[in-house]
mmCIF file of C-alpha atoms in Angstrom:
data_model
loop_
_atom_site.group_PDB
_atom_site.id
_atom_site.type_symbol
_atom_site.label_atom_id
_atom_site.label_comp_id
_atom_site.label_asym_id
_atom_site.label_seq_id
_atom_site.Cartn_x
_atom_site.Cartn_y
_atom_site.Cartn_z
ATOM 1 C CA UNK X 1 -19.227 44.165 -161.058
ATOM 2 C CA UNK X 2 -20.659 40.646 -161.459
ATOM 3 C CA UNK X 3 -24.320 39.701 -161.214
ATOM 4 C CA UNK X 4 -23.628 37.773 -157.991
ATOM 5 C CA UNK X 5 -21.979 40.814 -156.412
ATOM 6 C CA UNK X 6 -24.912 43.018 -157.394
ATOM 7 C CA UNK X 7 -27.409 40.543 -155.928
ATOM 8 C CA UNK X 8 -25.425 40.427 -152.680
ATOM 9 C CA UNK X 9 -25.459 44.227 -152.558
ATOM 10 C CA UNK X 10 -29.209 44.204 -153.163
ATOM 11 C CA UNK X 11 -29.877 41.662 -150.409
ATOM 12 C CA UNK X 12 -27.471 42.997 -147.767
ATOM 13 C CA UNK X 13 -29.823 45.719 -146.414
ATOM 14 C CA UNK X 14 -32.720 43.237 -146.516
ATOM 15 C CA UNK X 15 -30.760 40.770 -144.369
ATOM 16 C CA UNK X 16 -29.781 43.548 -141.960
ATOM 17 C CA UNK X 17 -33.386 44.591 -141.353
ATOM 18 C CA UNK X 18 -34.591 40.986 -141.054
ATOM 19 C CA UNK X 19 -31.911 40.332 -138.414
ATOM 20 C CA UNK X 20 -32.776 43.569 -136.599
ATOM 21 C CA UNK X 21 -36.475 42.687 -136.292
ATOM 22 C CA UNK X 22 -35.682 39.083 -135.373
ATOM 23 C CA UNK X 23 -33.566 40.178 -132.409
ATOM 24 C CA UNK X 24 -36.094 42.817 -131.389
ATOM 25 C CA UNK X 25 -38.527 39.942 -130.836
ATOM 26 C CA UNK X 26 -37.056 39.473 -127.385
ATOM 27 C CA UNK X 27 -39.429 37.299 -125.453
ATOM 28 C CA UNK X 28 -40.860 34.601 -127.743
ATOM 29 C CA UNK X 29 -39.243 34.239 -131.138
ATOM 30 C CA UNK X 30 -41.139 32.931 -134.124
ATOM 31 C CA UNK X 31 -40.281 29.597 -135.774
ATOM 32 C CA UNK X 32 -37.649 30.021 -138.465
ATOM 33 C CA UNK X 33 -39.748 27.985 -140.888
ATOM 34 C CA UNK X 34 -42.665 30.412 -140.676
ATOM 35 C CA UNK X 35 -40.376 33.408 -141.075
ATOM 36 C CA UNK X 36 -38.833 31.909 -144.207
ATOM 37 C CA UNK X 37 -42.254 31.061 -145.643
ATOM 38 C CA UNK X 38 -43.494 34.603 -144.935
ATOM 39 C CA UNK X 39 -40.414 36.049 -146.624
ATOM 40 C CA UNK X 40 -40.843 33.835 -149.690
ATOM 41 C CA UNK X 41 -44.552 34.621 -149.918
ATOM 42 C CA UNK X 42 -43.605 38.291 -149.931
ATOM 43 C CA UNK X 43 -40.882 37.737 -152.514
ATOM 44 C CA UNK X 44 -43.020 35.699 -154.898
ATOM 45 C CA UNK X 45 -46.762 35.772 -154.212
ATOM 46 C CA UNK X 46 -46.923 39.403 -153.124
ATOM 47 C CA UNK X 47 -45.046 40.479 -156.252
ATOM 48 C CA UNK X 48 -47.440 38.499 -158.466
ATOM 49 C CA UNK X 49 -50.501 39.967 -156.722
ATOM 50 C CA UNK X 50 -49.039 43.457 -156.999
ATOM 51 C CA UNK X 51 -48.444 43.008 -160.728
ATOM 52 C CA UNK X 52 -52.072 41.965 -161.209
ATOM 53 C CA UNK X 53 -53.240 44.982 -159.202
ATOM 54 C CA UNK X 54 -50.981 47.277 -161.241
ATOM 55 C CA UNK X 55 -52.528 46.066 -164.471
ATOM 56 C CA UNK X 56 -56.038 46.409 -163.067
ATOM 57 C CA UNK X 57 -55.653 49.864 -161.530
ATOM 58 C CA UNK X 58 -53.613 51.301 -164.388
ATOM 59 C CA UNK X 59 -56.453 50.425 -166.734
ATOM 60 C CA UNK X 60 -58.736 52.688 -164.681
ATOM 61 C CA UNK X 61 -56.173 55.248 -163.522
ATOM 62 C CA UNK X 62 -53.625 55.519 -166.342
ATOM 63 C CA UNK X 63 -50.800 58.008 -165.939
ATOM 64 C CA UNK X 64 -51.731 60.375 -168.751
ATOM 65 C CA UNK X 65 -49.531 63.319 -167.800
ATOM 66 C CA UNK X 66 -46.250 62.747 -165.948
ATOM 67 C CA UNK X 67 -46.003 66.466 -165.154
ATOM 68 C CA UNK X 68 -49.400 66.590 -163.449
ATOM 69 C CA UNK X 69 -49.265 66.662 -159.641
ATOM 70 C CA UNK X 70 -52.761 65.175 -159.419
ATOM 71 C CA UNK X 71 -51.925 62.375 -161.850
ATOM 72 C CA UNK X 72 -48.807 61.514 -159.857
ATOM 73 C CA UNK X 73 -50.806 61.676 -156.617
ATOM 74 C CA UNK X 74 -53.217 59.056 -157.960
ATOM 75 C CA UNK X 75 -50.311 56.947 -159.160
ATOM 76 C CA UNK X 76 -48.471 57.112 -155.820
ATOM 77 C CA UNK X 77 -51.402 56.446 -153.498
ATOM 78 C CA UNK X 78 -54.039 54.565 -155.477
ATOM 79 C CA UNK X 79 -51.893 52.511 -157.845
ATOM 80 C CA UNK X 80 -48.460 51.891 -156.301
ATOM 81 C CA UNK X 81 -49.087 52.378 -152.566
ATOM 82 C CA UNK X 82 -52.442 50.620 -152.515
ATOM 83 C CA UNK X 83 -51.400 47.730 -154.771
ATOM 84 C CA UNK X 84 -48.145 46.918 -152.986
ATOM 85 C CA UNK X 85 -49.417 47.278 -149.428
ATOM 86 C CA UNK X 86 -52.652 45.393 -150.090
ATOM 87 C CA UNK X 87 -50.668 42.479 -151.521
ATOM 88 C CA UNK X 88 -48.518 42.324 -148.371
ATOM 89 C CA UNK X 89 -51.540 42.798 -146.107
ATOM 90 C CA UNK X 90 -53.378 39.859 -147.668
ATOM 91 C CA UNK X 91 -50.482 37.510 -146.981
ATOM 92 C CA UNK X 92 -50.201 38.582 -143.334
ATOM 93 C CA UNK X 93 -53.985 38.392 -142.936
ATOM 94 C CA UNK X 94 -54.572 35.060 -144.637
ATOM 95 C CA UNK X 95 -51.379 33.232 -143.651
ATOM 96 C CA UNK X 96 -49.529 34.619 -140.640
ATOM 97 C CA UNK X 97 -52.286 36.113 -138.531
ATOM 98 C CA UNK X 98 -54.270 32.869 -138.591
ATOM 99 C CA UNK X 99 -51.352 30.754 -137.410
ATOM 100 C CA UNK X 100 -51.204 29.559 -133.805
ATOM 101 C CA UNK X 101 -47.620 30.796 -133.523
ATOM 102 C CA UNK X 102 -48.935 34.335 -133.995
ATOM 103 C CA UNK X 103 -49.511 34.558 -130.259
ATOM 104 C CA UNK X 104 -48.619 38.108 -129.181
ATOM 105 C CA UNK X 105 -48.988 41.609 -130.682
ATOM 106 C CA UNK X 106 -45.279 41.908 -131.577
ATOM 107 C CA UNK X 107 -45.728 39.013 -133.991
ATOM 108 C CA UNK X 108 -47.703 41.346 -136.245
ATOM 109 C CA UNK X 109 -44.578 43.437 -136.709
ATOM 110 C CA UNK X 110 -42.383 40.378 -137.241
ATOM 111 C CA UNK X 111 -44.513 38.775 -139.937
ATOM 112 C CA UNK X 112 -45.437 42.015 -141.696
ATOM 113 C CA UNK X 113 -41.763 42.948 -141.922
ATOM 114 C CA UNK X 114 -40.815 39.491 -143.210
ATOM 115 C CA UNK X 115 -43.405 39.751 -145.966
ATOM 116 C CA UNK X 116 -42.346 43.329 -146.723
ATOM 117 C CA UNK X 117 -38.680 42.394 -146.864
ATOM 118 C CA UNK X 118 -39.477 39.513 -149.195
ATOM 119 C CA UNK X 119 -41.230 41.939 -151.509
ATOM 120 C CA UNK X 120 -38.396 44.457 -151.152
ATOM 121 C CA UNK X 121 -35.822 41.763 -151.953
ATOM 122 C CA UNK X 122 -37.383 40.961 -155.314
ATOM 123 C CA UNK X 123 -37.902 44.635 -156.120
ATOM 124 C CA UNK X 124 -34.378 45.564 -155.050
ATOM 125 C CA UNK X 125 -32.735 42.821 -157.101
ATOM 126 C CA UNK X 126 -34.637 43.967 -160.184
ATOM 127 C CA UNK X 127 -33.630 47.616 -159.731
ATOM 128 C CA UNK X 128 -30.015 46.856 -158.873
ATOM 129 C CA UNK X 129 -29.483 44.470 -161.790
ATOM 130 C CA UNK X 130 -30.914 47.105 -164.090
ATOM 131 C CA UNK X 131 -29.176 50.202 -162.714
ATOM 132 C CA UNK X 132 -26.064 48.965 -160.907
ATOM 133 C CA UNK X 133 -24.153 49.369 -157.649
ATOM 134 C CA UNK X 134 -24.952 53.056 -157.135
ATOM 135 C CA UNK X 135 -28.660 52.205 -157.064
ATOM 136 C CA UNK X 136 -27.993 49.416 -154.554
ATOM 137 C CA UNK X 137 -26.249 51.874 -152.256
ATOM 138 C CA UNK X 138 -28.965 54.514 -152.593
ATOM 139 C CA UNK X 139 -31.838 52.097 -152.032
ATOM 140 C CA UNK X 140 -30.101 50.570 -148.996
ATOM 141 C CA UNK X 141 -30.751 53.851 -147.179
ATOM 142 C CA UNK X 142 -34.070 54.808 -148.770
ATOM 143 C CA UNK X 143 -36.450 52.335 -150.408
ATOM 144 C CA UNK X 144 -35.499 49.280 -148.348
ATOM 145 C CA UNK X 145 -35.906 50.917 -144.897
ATOM 146 C CA UNK X 146 -39.056 52.581 -146.263
ATOM 147 C CA UNK X 147 -40.565 49.154 -146.981
ATOM 148 C CA UNK X 148 -39.572 48.096 -143.476
ATOM 149 C CA UNK X 149 -41.389 51.054 -141.903
ATOM 150 C CA UNK X 150 -44.502 50.324 -143.955
ATOM 151 C CA UNK X 151 -44.378 46.759 -142.636
ATOM 152 C CA UNK X 152 -43.831 47.790 -139.024
ATOM 153 C CA UNK X 153 -46.685 50.291 -139.050
ATOM 154 C CA UNK X 154 -49.012 47.784 -140.679
ATOM 155 C CA UNK X 155 -47.879 44.985 -138.368
ATOM 156 C CA UNK X 156 -48.314 47.098 -135.247
ATOM 157 C CA UNK X 157 -52.066 47.294 -135.820
ATOM 158 C CA UNK X 158 -52.413 43.782 -137.200
ATOM 159 C CA UNK X 159 -50.642 42.499 -134.097
ATOM 160 C CA UNK X 160 -53.213 44.200 -131.878
ATOM 161 C CA UNK X 161 -56.065 43.077 -134.104
ATOM 162 C CA UNK X 162 -55.451 39.387 -133.414
ATOM 163 C CA UNK X 163 -56.252 39.894 -129.727
ATOM 164 C CA UNK X 164 -58.913 42.620 -129.818
ATOM 165 C CA UNK X 165 -62.663 42.439 -130.548
ATOM 166 C CA UNK X 166 -62.460 45.214 -133.177
ATOM 167 C CA UNK X 167 -60.236 43.062 -135.378
ATOM 168 C CA UNK X 168 -61.448 44.332 -138.758
ATOM 169 C CA UNK X 169 -61.037 47.982 -137.807
ATOM 170 C CA UNK X 170 -57.499 47.510 -136.485
ATOM 171 C CA UNK X 171 -56.435 45.431 -139.468
ATOM 172 C CA UNK X 172 -57.704 48.093 -141.840
ATOM 173 C CA UNK X 173 -55.962 50.791 -139.785
ATOM 174 C CA UNK X 174 -52.694 48.954 -140.372
ATOM 175 C CA UNK X 175 -53.345 48.679 -144.099
ATOM 176 C CA UNK X 176 -54.369 52.338 -144.393
ATOM 177 C CA UNK X 177 -51.349 53.610 -142.479
ATOM 178 C CA UNK X 178 -48.979 51.604 -144.674
ATOM 179 C CA UNK X 179 -50.683 52.940 -147.814
ATOM 180 C CA UNK X 180 -50.516 56.536 -146.575
ATOM 181 C CA UNK X 181 -46.799 56.369 -145.757
ATOM 182 C CA UNK X 182 -45.972 54.446 -148.913
ATOM 183 C CA UNK X 183 -48.004 56.824 -151.038
ATOM 184 C CA UNK X 184 -46.452 59.909 -149.438
ATOM 185 C CA UNK X 185 -42.924 58.584 -149.900
ATOM 186 C CA UNK X 186 -43.489 57.793 -153.577
ATOM 187 C CA UNK X 187 -45.510 60.936 -154.292
ATOM 188 C CA UNK X 188 -42.689 63.304 -153.385
ATOM 189 C CA UNK X 189 -40.319 61.288 -155.572
ATOM 190 C CA UNK X 190 -42.774 61.114 -158.474
ATOM 191 C CA UNK X 191 -43.175 64.907 -158.607
ATOM 192 C CA UNK X 192 -39.442 65.529 -158.828
ATOM 193 C CA UNK X 193 -40.172 67.966 -161.654
ATOM 194 C CA UNK X 194 -40.825 70.444 -158.807
ATOM 195 C CA UNK X 195 -37.382 71.554 -157.572
ATOM 196 C CA UNK X 196 -36.512 70.376 -154.062
ATOM 197 C CA UNK X 197 -39.825 68.592 -153.489
ATOM 198 C CA UNK X 198 -38.003 65.237 -153.142
ATOM 199 C CA UNK X 199 -37.108 66.317 -149.591
ATOM 200 C CA UNK X 200 -40.680 65.442 -148.662
ATOM 201 C CA UNK X 201 -39.926 61.761 -149.284
ATOM 202 C CA UNK X 202 -37.147 61.828 -146.698
ATOM 203 C CA UNK X 203 -39.358 63.708 -144.227
ATOM 204 C CA UNK X 204 -42.038 61.024 -144.572
ATOM 205 C CA UNK X 205 -39.378 58.307 -144.233
ATOM 206 C CA UNK X 206 -37.955 59.953 -141.094
ATOM 207 C CA UNK X 207 -41.444 60.184 -139.579
ATOM 208 C CA UNK X 208 -42.095 56.553 -140.478
ATOM 209 C CA UNK X 209 -38.850 55.468 -138.827
ATOM 210 C CA UNK X 210 -39.704 57.466 -135.707
ATOM 211 C CA UNK X 211 -43.181 55.924 -135.438
ATOM 212 C CA UNK X 212 -41.788 52.463 -136.193
ATOM 213 C CA UNK X 213 -39.337 52.739 -133.321
ATOM 214 C CA UNK X 214 -42.159 53.691 -130.977
ATOM 215 C CA UNK X 215 -44.332 50.839 -132.276
ATOM 216 C CA UNK X 216 -41.571 48.286 -131.649
ATOM 217 C CA UNK X 217 -40.988 49.540 -128.118
ATOM 218 C CA UNK X 218 -44.693 49.584 -127.287
ATOM 219 C CA UNK X 219 -45.270 45.997 -128.397
ATOM 220 C CA UNK X 220 -42.093 44.869 -126.640
ATOM 221 C CA UNK X 221 -43.323 46.464 -123.448
ATOM 222 C CA UNK X 222 -46.723 44.791 -123.801
ATOM 223 C CA UNK X 223 -45.433 41.329 -124.660
ATOM 224 C CA UNK X 224 -47.471 38.490 -123.218
ATOM 225 C CA UNK X 225 -44.226 36.618 -122.548
ATOM 226 C CA UNK X 226 -42.369 39.388 -120.751
ATOM 227 C CA UNK X 227 -41.534 38.432 -117.193
ATOM 228 C CA UNK X 228 -42.980 40.738 -114.562
#
């Protein structure tokens, strides 16, 4: 399989989720330019920030024993989950949330998912080019939708935060929830030396998808642009 074919396979689930969220924004769609910028910031800037965080946190929390549950817990939540979700959060906070086009709670979901899918696109291309088509197929139903749920859960609270007095608290709730779900998903995969424990990753993903669906519906229902 050619490099171009592998890249297309890597990006296909990304495009599907981006389209899904775009059409779920029923009442007042965001400018295409801002969506593209958010995606590219996720694909480039978020990846760079994450790499810096990885280097920083791994110097303080090195993985000394791969067969230690506690060591893998720290790696999943405090290195990977925290680094990746904080990098996405900062872009939504400092770019999207401040923009005038961010004018209803659902926009938090839209922009957080765009940033998350940008990040996921870069990550997915790297994995797929390294490991091939089977990895592309597996990640299309696991890691990519997982990144989408992290974005939706984060964006749900960041969308509310823009229009509530307790902005800091709600923003941090979004960040924390994304870290918890990301960390849980990775943790169960990292401790695969325990037979059958990987099922926990799919349980956390299923719960994330369930909550994401509810979050989308709730912000749709509360849209400022929904006709009475």
